[in-house]
């Protein structure tokens, strides 16, 4: 039995609209109201307010629980399994606690606190764990209320944090707005993660010419181990001037051996993805004989719908684009750092990248 986004949307759609709903965490003092449910898979429009601060639902605007977030949560559940929303969604989606609360008010979902294995001085102990939601399709409770369920489940909560050192950004970026600085910092962090992933997979990594001067760990990223110094050194590019020029400003290209190019990658953050797709299309057109690569958009988890929409425009369909969400990049990056993976093929990447074009999905 698998849970789907339409199952969740249908269940939430049956909740009464004329009342306010509380969060699972009793320390969260806000209230939630369902405004509109779009079938079959969302989005769901809600409002939330905090009466303890004098707010009312009439004073706030609609917010959205996106269909992609609902799908990510649905895919994480198995019958009688418990999940932690923050761990599944990471820092993405600012309405994740709202979705958790509304699901907890539907009959098939209970909240619980699985045991947590804690290791102290080489000995283990089981402590009260963090809040989870459990799917119990064969044991429904009353509609519109939250119910706690006791469970013998014990979870080993291994952290998946990714730590980046400070970046030395160019003066023109630092002279810009705070938002621009944050966008460039996040963009560069993704490039660094891709360099490190590529290194673990024995790839050489090209980084866009205009990003090579950024410093990381007191070193220009253009001088990091396994980073390609010049595209002229890559035979696949050196022999074709149009391909060389098209590749110069692409955010990341992975090379393997002398003739293989496992992936061409554009990193997007808080902008449209059209410019990245356009650059990749230019490279594809300059290498019409070479089809053995992945054209990949790296973008925030909440931008999945945008990536799918843009990648399916007629002019970009030949790319057969793949979507590599930030959370998956950092999951793979963390795995590479912890395990120093060896002996796998580049097809391993396909576990983390989602095909998003209609004729390729």
PDB file of C-alpha atoms in Angstrom, residues 12-308:
ATOM      1  CA  UNK A  12      -7.650  17.262   4.233  1.00  0.00           C
ATOM      2  CA  UNK A  13     -10.501  18.295   1.934  1.00  0.00           C
ATOM      3  CA  UNK A  14     -12.931  16.441   4.215  1.00  0.00           C
ATOM      4  CA  UNK A  15     -11.962  18.527   7.248  1.00  0.00           C
ATOM      5  CA  UNK A  16     -14.566  21.176   8.222  1.00  0.00           C
ATOM      6  CA  UNK A  17     -13.779  24.628   6.858  1.00  0.00           C
ATOM      7  CA  UNK A  18     -15.613  26.589   9.573  1.00  0.00           C
ATOM      8  CA  UNK A  19     -13.066  26.044  12.323  1.00  0.00           C
ATOM      9  CA  UNK A  20      -9.452  26.732  13.250  1.00  0.00           C
ATOM     10  CA  UNK A  21      -6.876  23.966  13.625  1.00  0.00           C
ATOM     11  CA  UNK A  22      -3.966  23.862  16.058  1.00  0.00           C
ATOM     12  CA  UNK A  23      -0.393  22.733  15.485  1.00  0.00           C
ATOM     13  CA  UNK A  24       0.851  19.365  16.696  1.00  0.00           C
ATOM     14  CA  UNK A  25       3.438  21.089  18.890  1.00  0.00           C
ATOM     15  CA  UNK A  26       1.404  22.680  21.723  1.00  0.00           C
ATOM     16  CA  UNK A  27       4.092  25.356  22.172  1.00  0.00           C
ATOM     17  CA  UNK A  28       3.244  26.736  18.723  1.00  0.00           C
ATOM     18  CA  UNK A  29       0.529  29.263  19.496  1.00  0.00           C
ATOM     19  CA  UNK A  30      -0.853  29.870  16.013  1.00  0.00           C
ATOM     20  CA  UNK A  31      -4.064  28.689  14.389  1.00  0.00           C
ATOM     21  CA  UNK A  32      -4.727  27.402  10.877  1.00  0.00           C
ATOM     22  CA  UNK A  33      -7.754  27.734   8.612  1.00  0.00           C
ATOM     23  CA  UNK A  34      -8.347  25.879   5.347  1.00  0.00           C
ATOM     24  CA  UNK A  35      -9.363  28.299   2.579  1.00  0.00           C
ATOM     25  CA  UNK A  36      -9.384  26.157  -0.584  1.00  0.00           C
ATOM     26  CA  UNK A  37      -8.412  22.637  -1.614  1.00  0.00           C
ATOM     27  CA  UNK A  38      -7.522  21.977  -5.241  1.00  0.00           C
ATOM     28  CA  UNK A  39      -8.129  18.403  -6.340  1.00  0.00           C
ATOM     29  CA  UNK A  40      -6.694  15.915  -7.017  1.00  0.00           C
ATOM     30  CA  UNK A  41      -3.138  16.756  -5.808  1.00  0.00           C
ATOM     31  CA  UNK A  42      -3.226  20.308  -4.513  1.00  0.00           C
ATOM     32  CA  UNK A  43      -2.238  22.967  -3.892  1.00  0.00           C
ATOM     33  CA  UNK A  44      -4.049  23.676  -0.626  1.00  0.00           C
ATOM     34  CA  UNK A  45      -4.613  27.296   0.337  1.00  0.00           C
ATOM     35  CA  UNK A  46      -4.569  28.152   4.036  1.00  0.00           C
ATOM     36  CA  UNK A  47      -4.375  31.089   6.401  1.00  0.00           C
ATOM     37  CA  UNK A  48      -2.609  31.116   9.748  1.00  0.00           C
ATOM     38  CA  UNK A  49      -2.674  33.653  12.523  1.00  0.00           C
ATOM     39  CA  UNK A  50      -1.677  34.033  16.167  1.00  0.00           C
ATOM     40  CA  UNK A  51      -4.595  35.255  18.339  1.00  0.00           C
ATOM     41  CA  UNK A  52      -2.239  35.712  21.305  1.00  0.00           C
ATOM     42  CA  UNK A  53      -0.679  38.568  19.314  1.00  0.00           C
ATOM     43  CA  UNK A  54      -4.032  40.068  18.380  1.00  0.00           C
ATOM     44  CA  UNK A  55      -4.127  38.608  14.885  1.00  0.00           C
ATOM     45  CA  UNK A  56      -7.243  37.337  13.139  1.00  0.00           C
ATOM     46  CA  UNK A  57      -7.711  35.370   9.935  1.00  0.00           C
ATOM     47  CA  UNK A  58      -9.080  38.495   8.256  1.00  0.00           C
ATOM     48  CA  UNK A  59      -5.757  40.258   8.785  1.00  0.00           C
ATOM     49  CA  UNK A  60      -3.543  37.693   7.033  1.00  0.00           C
ATOM     50  CA  UNK A  61      -3.188  36.529   3.435  1.00  0.00           C
ATOM     51  CA  UNK A  62      -3.513  33.115   1.860  1.00  0.00           C
ATOM     52  CA  UNK A  63      -0.481  30.816   1.857  1.00  0.00           C
ATOM     53  CA  UNK A  64       0.062  27.702  -0.193  1.00  0.00           C
ATOM     54  CA  UNK A  65       0.824  24.091   0.620  1.00  0.00           C
ATOM     55  CA  UNK A  66       2.289  23.056  -2.708  1.00  0.00           C
ATOM     56  CA  UNK A  67       1.592  19.816  -4.509  1.00  0.00           C
ATOM     57  CA  UNK A  68       5.324  19.039  -4.668  1.00  0.00           C
ATOM     58  CA  UNK A  69       5.612  19.240  -0.879  1.00  0.00           C
ATOM     59  CA  UNK A  70       2.567  16.989  -0.486  1.00  0.00           C
ATOM     60  CA  UNK A  71       4.135  14.475  -2.878  1.00  0.00           C
ATOM     61  CA  UNK A  72       7.458  14.502  -1.008  1.00  0.00           C
ATOM     62  CA  UNK A  73       5.663  13.733   2.245  1.00  0.00           C
ATOM     63  CA  UNK A  74       3.462  11.056   0.635  1.00  0.00           C
ATOM     64  CA  UNK A  75       6.493   9.302  -0.821  1.00  0.00           C
ATOM     65  CA  UNK A  76       8.148   9.169   2.613  1.00  0.00           C
ATOM     66  CA  UNK A  77       5.348   7.166   4.273  1.00  0.00           C
ATOM     67  CA  UNK A  78       4.862   3.432   4.559  1.00  0.00           C
ATOM     68  CA  UNK A  79       1.954   1.846   6.473  1.00  0.00           C
ATOM     69  CA  UNK A  80       2.482   2.113  10.228  1.00  0.00           C
ATOM     70  CA  UNK A  81       5.678   4.076   9.680  1.00  0.00           C
ATOM     71  CA  UNK A  82       6.596   7.338  11.388  1.00  0.00           C
ATOM     72  CA  UNK A  83       8.329  10.289   9.747  1.00  0.00           C
ATOM     73  CA  UNK A  84       9.768  13.560  10.977  1.00  0.00           C
ATOM     74  CA  UNK A  85       8.651  16.360   8.651  1.00  0.00           C
ATOM     75  CA  UNK A  86      11.731  18.493   9.251  1.00  0.00           C
ATOM     76  CA  UNK A  87      14.048  15.633   8.336  1.00  0.00           C
ATOM     77  CA  UNK A  88      12.114  14.765   5.174  1.00  0.00           C
ATOM     78  CA  UNK A  89      11.789  18.357   3.980  1.00  0.00           C
ATOM     79  CA  UNK A  90      14.940  19.883   5.465  1.00  0.00           C
ATOM     80  CA  UNK A  91      14.710  23.665   5.511  1.00  0.00           C
ATOM     81  CA  UNK A  92      12.388  23.796   2.514  1.00  0.00           C
ATOM     82  CA  UNK A  93       8.735  24.870   2.508  1.00  0.00           C
ATOM     83  CA  UNK A  94       7.634  27.312   5.202  1.00  0.00           C
ATOM     84  CA  UNK A  95       4.204  25.652   5.479  1.00  0.00           C
ATOM     85  CA  UNK A  96       5.560  22.201   6.382  1.00  0.00           C
ATOM     86  CA  UNK A  97       4.279  22.425   9.991  1.00  0.00           C
ATOM     87  CA  UNK A  98       0.854  23.418   8.643  1.00  0.00           C
ATOM     88  CA  UNK A  99       0.660  20.334   6.442  1.00  0.00           C
ATOM     89  CA  UNK A 100       1.738  18.192   9.393  1.00  0.00           C
ATOM     90  CA  UNK A 101      -0.999  19.695  11.585  1.00  0.00           C
ATOM     91  CA  UNK A 102      -3.785  19.263   9.033  1.00  0.00           C
ATOM     92  CA  UNK A 103      -2.771  15.670   8.311  1.00  0.00           C
ATOM     93  CA  UNK A 104      -2.755  14.958  12.059  1.00  0.00           C
ATOM     94  CA  UNK A 105      -6.417  16.033  12.192  1.00  0.00           C
ATOM     95  CA  UNK A 106      -7.390  13.418   9.587  1.00  0.00           C
ATOM     96  CA  UNK A 107      -8.340   9.861  10.676  1.00  0.00           C
ATOM     97  CA  UNK A 108      -5.360   7.862   9.383  1.00  0.00           C
ATOM     98  CA  UNK A 109      -2.592   9.931  10.980  1.00  0.00           C
ATOM     99  CA  UNK A 110      -1.392   9.978  14.580  1.00  0.00           C
ATOM    100  CA  UNK A 111       1.416  11.924  16.174  1.00  0.00           C
ATOM    101  CA  UNK A 112       3.975  10.065  18.255  1.00  0.00           C
ATOM    102  CA  UNK A 113       7.371  10.320  19.906  1.00  0.00           C
ATOM    103  CA  UNK A 114       9.491   7.306  18.895  1.00  0.00           C
ATOM    104  CA  UNK A 115      12.419   6.411  21.086  1.00  0.00           C
ATOM    105  CA  UNK A 116      15.729   7.974  20.120  1.00  0.00           C
ATOM    106  CA  UNK A 117      19.015   6.112  20.420  1.00  0.00           C
ATOM    107  CA  UNK A 118      21.551   8.335  22.128  1.00  0.00           C
ATOM    108  CA  UNK A 119      25.187   7.305  22.443  1.00  0.00           C
ATOM    109  CA  UNK A 120      27.086   8.682  25.438  1.00  0.00           C
ATOM    110  CA  UNK A 121      30.672   7.601  26.190  1.00  0.00           C
ATOM    111  CA  UNK A 122      30.373   4.581  23.869  1.00  0.00           C
ATOM    112  CA  UNK A 123      27.218   3.296  25.595  1.00  0.00           C
ATOM    113  CA  UNK A 124      23.749   3.677  24.154  1.00  0.00           C
ATOM    114  CA  UNK A 125      20.569   4.812  25.830  1.00  0.00           C
ATOM    115  CA  UNK A 126      17.022   5.209  24.519  1.00  0.00           C
ATOM    116  CA  UNK A 127      15.516   8.623  25.207  1.00  0.00           C
ATOM    117  CA  UNK A 128      12.223  10.263  24.257  1.00  0.00           C
ATOM    118  CA  UNK A 129      12.523  11.220  20.607  1.00  0.00           C
ATOM    119  CA  UNK A 130      11.288  14.080  18.464  1.00  0.00           C
ATOM    120  CA  UNK A 131       7.735  14.487  17.204  1.00  0.00           C
ATOM    121  CA  UNK A 132       6.790  12.246  14.275  1.00  0.00           C
ATOM    122  CA  UNK A 133       3.634  11.568  12.300  1.00  0.00           C
ATOM    123  CA  UNK A 134       2.541   7.956  11.834  1.00  0.00           C
ATOM    124  CA  UNK A 135       0.313   6.639   9.044  1.00  0.00           C
ATOM    125  CA  UNK A 136      -2.095   3.979  10.353  1.00  0.00           C
ATOM    126  CA  UNK A 137      -4.515   3.220   7.490  1.00  0.00           C
ATOM    127  CA  UNK A 138      -6.105   0.259   9.313  1.00  0.00           C
ATOM    128  CA  UNK A 139      -6.670   2.071  12.602  1.00  0.00           C
ATOM    129  CA  UNK A 140      -8.490   5.368  11.909  1.00  0.00           C
ATOM    130  CA  UNK A 141      -9.460   7.798  14.643  1.00  0.00           C
ATOM    131  CA  UNK A 142     -12.155  10.475  14.810  1.00  0.00           C
ATOM    132  CA  UNK A 143     -12.124  13.121  12.078  1.00  0.00           C
ATOM    133  CA  UNK A 144     -11.026  16.622  13.062  1.00  0.00           C
ATOM    134  CA  UNK A 145      -9.055  15.776  16.213  1.00  0.00           C
ATOM    135  CA  UNK A 146      -5.404  14.952  16.847  1.00  0.00           C
ATOM    136  CA  UNK A 147      -4.538  11.699  18.554  1.00  0.00           C
ATOM    137  CA  UNK A 148      -1.249  10.539  19.996  1.00  0.00           C
ATOM    138  CA  UNK A 149      -0.268   6.912  19.572  1.00  0.00           C
ATOM    139  CA  UNK A 150       2.254   5.002  21.647  1.00  0.00           C
ATOM    140  CA  UNK A 151       4.887   3.177  19.650  1.00  0.00           C
ATOM    141  CA  UNK A 152       7.811   0.843  20.269  1.00  0.00           C
ATOM    142  CA  UNK A 153       9.645   2.264  17.265  1.00  0.00           C
ATOM    143  CA  UNK A 154      13.197   3.369  18.050  1.00  0.00           C
ATOM    144  CA  UNK A 155      15.052   5.672  15.670  1.00  0.00           C
ATOM    145  CA  UNK A 156      18.771   6.249  15.317  1.00  0.00           C
ATOM    146  CA  UNK A 157      18.864   9.919  14.371  1.00  0.00           C
ATOM    147  CA  UNK A 158      22.085  10.321  12.460  1.00  0.00           C
ATOM    148  CA  UNK A 159      22.543  13.986  11.530  1.00  0.00           C
ATOM    149  CA  UNK A 160      22.888  14.876   7.844  1.00  0.00           C
ATOM    150  CA  UNK A 161      24.247  18.373   8.311  1.00  0.00           C
ATOM    151  CA  UNK A 162      26.441  19.898   5.626  1.00  0.00           C
ATOM    152  CA  UNK A 163      28.889  22.541   6.810  1.00  0.00           C
ATOM    153  CA  UNK A 164      30.388  25.079   4.423  1.00  0.00           C
ATOM    154  CA  UNK A 165      33.343  27.280   5.315  1.00  0.00           C
ATOM    155  CA  UNK A 166      33.189  31.012   4.729  1.00  0.00           C
ATOM    156  CA  UNK A 167      33.261  32.198   1.130  1.00  0.00           C
ATOM    157  CA  UNK A 168      35.276  35.085  -0.269  1.00  0.00           C
ATOM    158  CA  UNK A 169      32.833  36.700  -2.703  1.00  0.00           C
ATOM    159  CA  UNK A 170      33.840  39.273  -5.343  1.00  0.00           C
ATOM    160  CA  UNK A 171      33.645  42.956  -4.439  1.00  0.00           C
ATOM    161  CA  UNK A 172      30.830  43.636  -6.913  1.00  0.00           C
ATOM    162  CA  UNK A 173      28.670  40.992  -5.220  1.00  0.00           C
ATOM    163  CA  UNK A 174      29.458  42.276  -1.706  1.00  0.00           C
ATOM    164  CA  UNK A 175      28.503  45.770  -2.857  1.00  0.00           C
ATOM    165  CA  UNK A 176      25.022  44.558  -3.754  1.00  0.00           C
ATOM    166  CA  UNK A 177      21.959  43.978  -1.617  1.00  0.00           C
ATOM    167  CA  UNK A 178      21.812  41.453   1.208  1.00  0.00           C
ATOM    168  CA  UNK A 179      19.471  39.331  -0.896  1.00  0.00           C
ATOM    169  CA  UNK A 180      21.927  39.294  -3.811  1.00  0.00           C
ATOM    170  CA  UNK A 181      24.758  38.247  -1.501  1.00  0.00           C
ATOM    171  CA  UNK A 182      22.677  35.404  -0.060  1.00  0.00           C
ATOM    172  CA  UNK A 183      21.706  34.188  -3.537  1.00  0.00           C
ATOM    173  CA  UNK A 184      25.334  34.164  -4.722  1.00  0.00           C
ATOM    174  CA  UNK A 185      26.498  32.461  -1.523  1.00  0.00           C
ATOM    175  CA  UNK A 186      23.918  29.676  -1.879  1.00  0.00           C
ATOM    176  CA  UNK A 187      24.715  29.315  -5.580  1.00  0.00           C
ATOM    177  CA  UNK A 188      28.416  28.915  -4.818  1.00  0.00           C
ATOM    178  CA  UNK A 189      27.764  26.448  -1.999  1.00  0.00           C
ATOM    179  CA  UNK A 190      26.003  24.215  -4.517  1.00  0.00           C
ATOM    180  CA  UNK A 191      28.968  24.490  -6.886  1.00  0.00           C
ATOM    181  CA  UNK A 192      31.346  23.498  -4.083  1.00  0.00           C
ATOM    182  CA  UNK A 193      29.160  20.500  -3.224  1.00  0.00           C
ATOM    183  CA  UNK A 194      29.190  19.480  -6.904  1.00  0.00           C
ATOM    184  CA  UNK A 195      32.994  19.767  -7.045  1.00  0.00           C
ATOM    185  CA  UNK A 196      33.331  17.525  -3.986  1.00  0.00           C
ATOM    186  CA  UNK A 197      30.798  15.002  -5.325  1.00  0.00           C
ATOM    187  CA  UNK A 198      32.597  14.926  -8.662  1.00  0.00           C
ATOM    188  CA  UNK A 199      35.918  14.356  -6.962  1.00  0.00           C
ATOM    189  CA  UNK A 200      34.528  11.322  -5.118  1.00  0.00           C
ATOM    190  CA  UNK A 201      33.288   9.900  -8.431  1.00  0.00           C
ATOM    191  CA  UNK A 202      36.649  10.522 -10.136  1.00  0.00           C
ATOM    192  CA  UNK A 203      35.290  13.329 -12.317  1.00  0.00           C
ATOM    193  CA  UNK A 204      37.045  16.502 -13.344  1.00  0.00           C
ATOM    194  CA  UNK A 205      34.796  19.518 -12.762  1.00  0.00           C
ATOM    195  CA  UNK A 206      34.511  22.655 -14.854  1.00  0.00           C
ATOM    196  CA  UNK A 207      33.222  25.686 -12.954  1.00  0.00           C
ATOM    197  CA  UNK A 208      31.901  28.729 -14.847  1.00  0.00           C
ATOM    198  CA  UNK A 209      34.712  31.064 -15.851  1.00  0.00           C
ATOM    199  CA  UNK A 210      33.247  34.028 -13.957  1.00  0.00           C
ATOM    200  CA  UNK A 211      33.027  32.049 -10.664  1.00  0.00           C
ATOM    201  CA  UNK A 212      36.588  30.738 -10.511  1.00  0.00           C
ATOM    202  CA  UNK A 213      37.883  33.697  -8.491  1.00  0.00           C
ATOM    203  CA  UNK A 214      35.607  33.073  -5.481  1.00  0.00           C
ATOM    204  CA  UNK A 215      37.652  31.837  -2.527  1.00  0.00           C
ATOM    205  CA  UNK A 216      36.814  28.890  -0.292  1.00  0.00           C
ATOM    206  CA  UNK A 217      39.051  27.598   2.495  1.00  0.00           C
ATOM    207  CA  UNK A 218      41.590  30.283   1.542  1.00  0.00           C
ATOM    208  CA  UNK A 219      41.783  28.977  -2.011  1.00  0.00           C
ATOM    209  CA  UNK A 220      40.197  30.099  -5.241  1.00  0.00           C
ATOM    210  CA  UNK A 221      37.611  27.522  -6.266  1.00  0.00           C
ATOM    211  CA  UNK A 222      39.175  27.493  -9.721  1.00  0.00           C
ATOM    212  CA  UNK A 223      42.288  26.054  -8.055  1.00  0.00           C
ATOM    213  CA  UNK A 224      40.528  23.346  -6.035  1.00  0.00           C
ATOM    214  CA  UNK A 225      41.579  19.759  -6.566  1.00  0.00           C
ATOM    215  CA  UNK A 226      39.929  18.160  -9.645  1.00  0.00           C
ATOM    216  CA  UNK A 227      38.697  21.518 -11.010  1.00  0.00           C
ATOM    217  CA  UNK A 228      39.445  22.004 -14.705  1.00  0.00           C
ATOM    218  CA  UNK A 229      41.769  24.968 -15.221  1.00  0.00           C
ATOM    219  CA  UNK A 230      40.987  25.480 -18.895  1.00  0.00           C
ATOM    220  CA  UNK A 231      38.356  23.983 -21.179  1.00  0.00           C
ATOM    221  CA  UNK A 232      41.059  23.897 -23.845  1.00  0.00           C
ATOM    222  CA  UNK A 233      42.486  20.961 -21.874  1.00  0.00           C
ATOM    223  CA  UNK A 234      39.327  18.908 -22.467  1.00  0.00           C
ATOM    224  CA  UNK A 235      39.478  17.175 -25.842  1.00  0.00           C
ATOM    225  CA  UNK A 236      35.708  17.101 -26.144  1.00  0.00           C
ATOM    226  CA  UNK A 237      35.666  20.919 -26.054  1.00  0.00           C
ATOM    227  CA  UNK A 238      39.019  21.841 -27.527  1.00  0.00           C
ATOM    228  CA  UNK A 239      38.176  20.437 -30.959  1.00  0.00           C
ATOM    229  CA  UNK A 240      34.937  22.407 -31.321  1.00  0.00           C
ATOM    230  CA  UNK A 241      35.103  26.162 -30.932  1.00  0.00           C
ATOM    231  CA  UNK A 242      31.343  26.661 -30.693  1.00  0.00           C
ATOM    232  CA  UNK A 243      31.112  24.066 -27.904  1.00  0.00           C
ATOM    233  CA  UNK A 244      34.035  25.658 -26.087  1.00  0.00           C
ATOM    234  CA  UNK A 245      32.375  29.067 -26.129  1.00  0.00           C
ATOM    235  CA  UNK A 246      28.984  27.676 -25.138  1.00  0.00           C
ATOM    236  CA  UNK A 247      30.487  25.878 -22.140  1.00  0.00           C
ATOM    237  CA  UNK A 248      32.488  28.764 -20.663  1.00  0.00           C
ATOM    238  CA  UNK A 249      29.671  30.164 -18.501  1.00  0.00           C
ATOM    239  CA  UNK A 250      27.885  26.929 -17.625  1.00  0.00           C
ATOM    240  CA  UNK A 251      27.903  26.558 -13.843  1.00  0.00           C
ATOM    241  CA  UNK A 252      29.289  23.022 -13.687  1.00  0.00           C
ATOM    242  CA  UNK A 253      30.350  20.323 -16.153  1.00  0.00           C
ATOM    243  CA  UNK A 254      31.639  16.920 -15.106  1.00  0.00           C
ATOM    244  CA  UNK A 255      34.248  15.185 -17.286  1.00  0.00           C
ATOM    245  CA  UNK A 256      35.444  11.590 -17.018  1.00  0.00           C
ATOM    246  CA  UNK A 257      38.392  10.014 -18.805  1.00  0.00           C
ATOM    247  CA  UNK A 258      39.115  11.693 -22.130  1.00  0.00           C
ATOM    248  CA  UNK A 259      35.796  11.439 -23.938  1.00  0.00           C
ATOM    249  CA  UNK A 260      33.018  11.227 -21.345  1.00  0.00           C
ATOM    250  CA  UNK A 261      30.900  14.051 -19.958  1.00  0.00           C
ATOM    251  CA  UNK A 262      28.580  12.576 -17.288  1.00  0.00           C
ATOM    252  CA  UNK A 263      26.632  15.790 -16.611  1.00  0.00           C
ATOM    253  CA  UNK A 264      26.128  19.396 -17.627  1.00  0.00           C
ATOM    254  CA  UNK A 265      24.659  21.317 -14.689  1.00  0.00           C
ATOM    255  CA  UNK A 266      23.085  24.727 -14.150  1.00  0.00           C
ATOM    256  CA  UNK A 267      22.440  25.990 -10.610  1.00  0.00           C
ATOM    257  CA  UNK A 268      19.403  28.213 -10.104  1.00  0.00           C
ATOM    258  CA  UNK A 269      18.342  30.083  -6.982  1.00  0.00           C
ATOM    259  CA  UNK A 270      15.319  32.368  -6.594  1.00  0.00           C
ATOM    260  CA  UNK A 271      15.174  33.048 -10.334  1.00  0.00           C
ATOM    261  CA  UNK A 272      13.699  31.454 -13.412  1.00  0.00           C
ATOM    262  CA  UNK A 273      15.473  28.481 -14.927  1.00  0.00           C
ATOM    263  CA  UNK A 274      15.174  29.615 -18.541  1.00  0.00           C
ATOM    264  CA  UNK A 275      18.666  31.135 -18.705  1.00  0.00           C
ATOM    265  CA  UNK A 276      20.264  27.897 -17.495  1.00  0.00           C
ATOM    266  CA  UNK A 277      18.275  25.775 -19.919  1.00  0.00           C
ATOM    267  CA  UNK A 278      19.227  28.169 -22.716  1.00  0.00           C
ATOM    268  CA  UNK A 279      22.939  27.832 -21.960  1.00  0.00           C
ATOM    269  CA  UNK A 280      22.686  24.040 -21.878  1.00  0.00           C
ATOM    270  CA  UNK A 281      20.712  24.010 -25.117  1.00  0.00           C
ATOM    271  CA  UNK A 282      23.453  26.089 -26.725  1.00  0.00           C
ATOM    272  CA  UNK A 283      26.030  23.477 -25.719  1.00  0.00           C
ATOM    273  CA  UNK A 284      23.850  20.617 -26.953  1.00  0.00           C
ATOM    274  CA  UNK A 285      23.448  22.325 -30.336  1.00  0.00           C
ATOM    275  CA  UNK A 286      27.220  22.804 -30.554  1.00  0.00           C
ATOM    276  CA  UNK A 287      27.763  19.059 -29.922  1.00  0.00           C
ATOM    277  CA  UNK A 288      25.047  17.439 -32.077  1.00  0.00           C
ATOM    278  CA  UNK A 289      27.016  14.187 -32.316  1.00  0.00           C
ATOM    279  CA  UNK A 290      27.298  13.779 -28.523  1.00  0.00           C
ATOM    280  CA  UNK A 291      24.193  12.561 -26.690  1.00  0.00           C
ATOM    281  CA  UNK A 292      25.681  10.593 -23.805  1.00  0.00           C
ATOM    282  CA  UNK A 293      25.278  13.142 -21.004  1.00  0.00           C
ATOM    283  CA  UNK A 294      22.786  14.412 -18.456  1.00  0.00           C
ATOM    284  CA  UNK A 295      21.498  17.972 -18.685  1.00  0.00           C
ATOM    285  CA  UNK A 296      20.668  18.905 -15.105  1.00  0.00           C
ATOM    286  CA  UNK A 297      18.984  21.788 -13.284  1.00  0.00           C
ATOM    287  CA  UNK A 298      19.970  22.162  -9.624  1.00  0.00           C
ATOM    288  CA  UNK A 299      17.318  24.234  -7.867  1.00  0.00           C
ATOM    289  CA  UNK A 300      15.641  24.636  -4.452  1.00  0.00           C
ATOM    290  CA  UNK A 301      13.230  21.869  -3.479  1.00  0.00           C
ATOM    291  CA  UNK A 302      10.255  24.219  -3.618  1.00  0.00           C
ATOM    292  CA  UNK A 303      11.034  25.101  -7.270  1.00  0.00           C
ATOM    293  CA  UNK A 304      10.318  21.628  -8.668  1.00  0.00           C
ATOM    294  CA  UNK A 305       7.130  22.743 -10.406  1.00  0.00           C
ATOM    295  CA  UNK A 306       8.938  25.666 -12.025  1.00  0.00           C
ATOM    296  CA  UNK A 307      11.714  23.392 -13.303  1.00  0.00           C
ATOM    297  CA  UNK A 308       9.204  20.936 -14.781  1.00  0.00           C
TER     298      UNK A 308
END
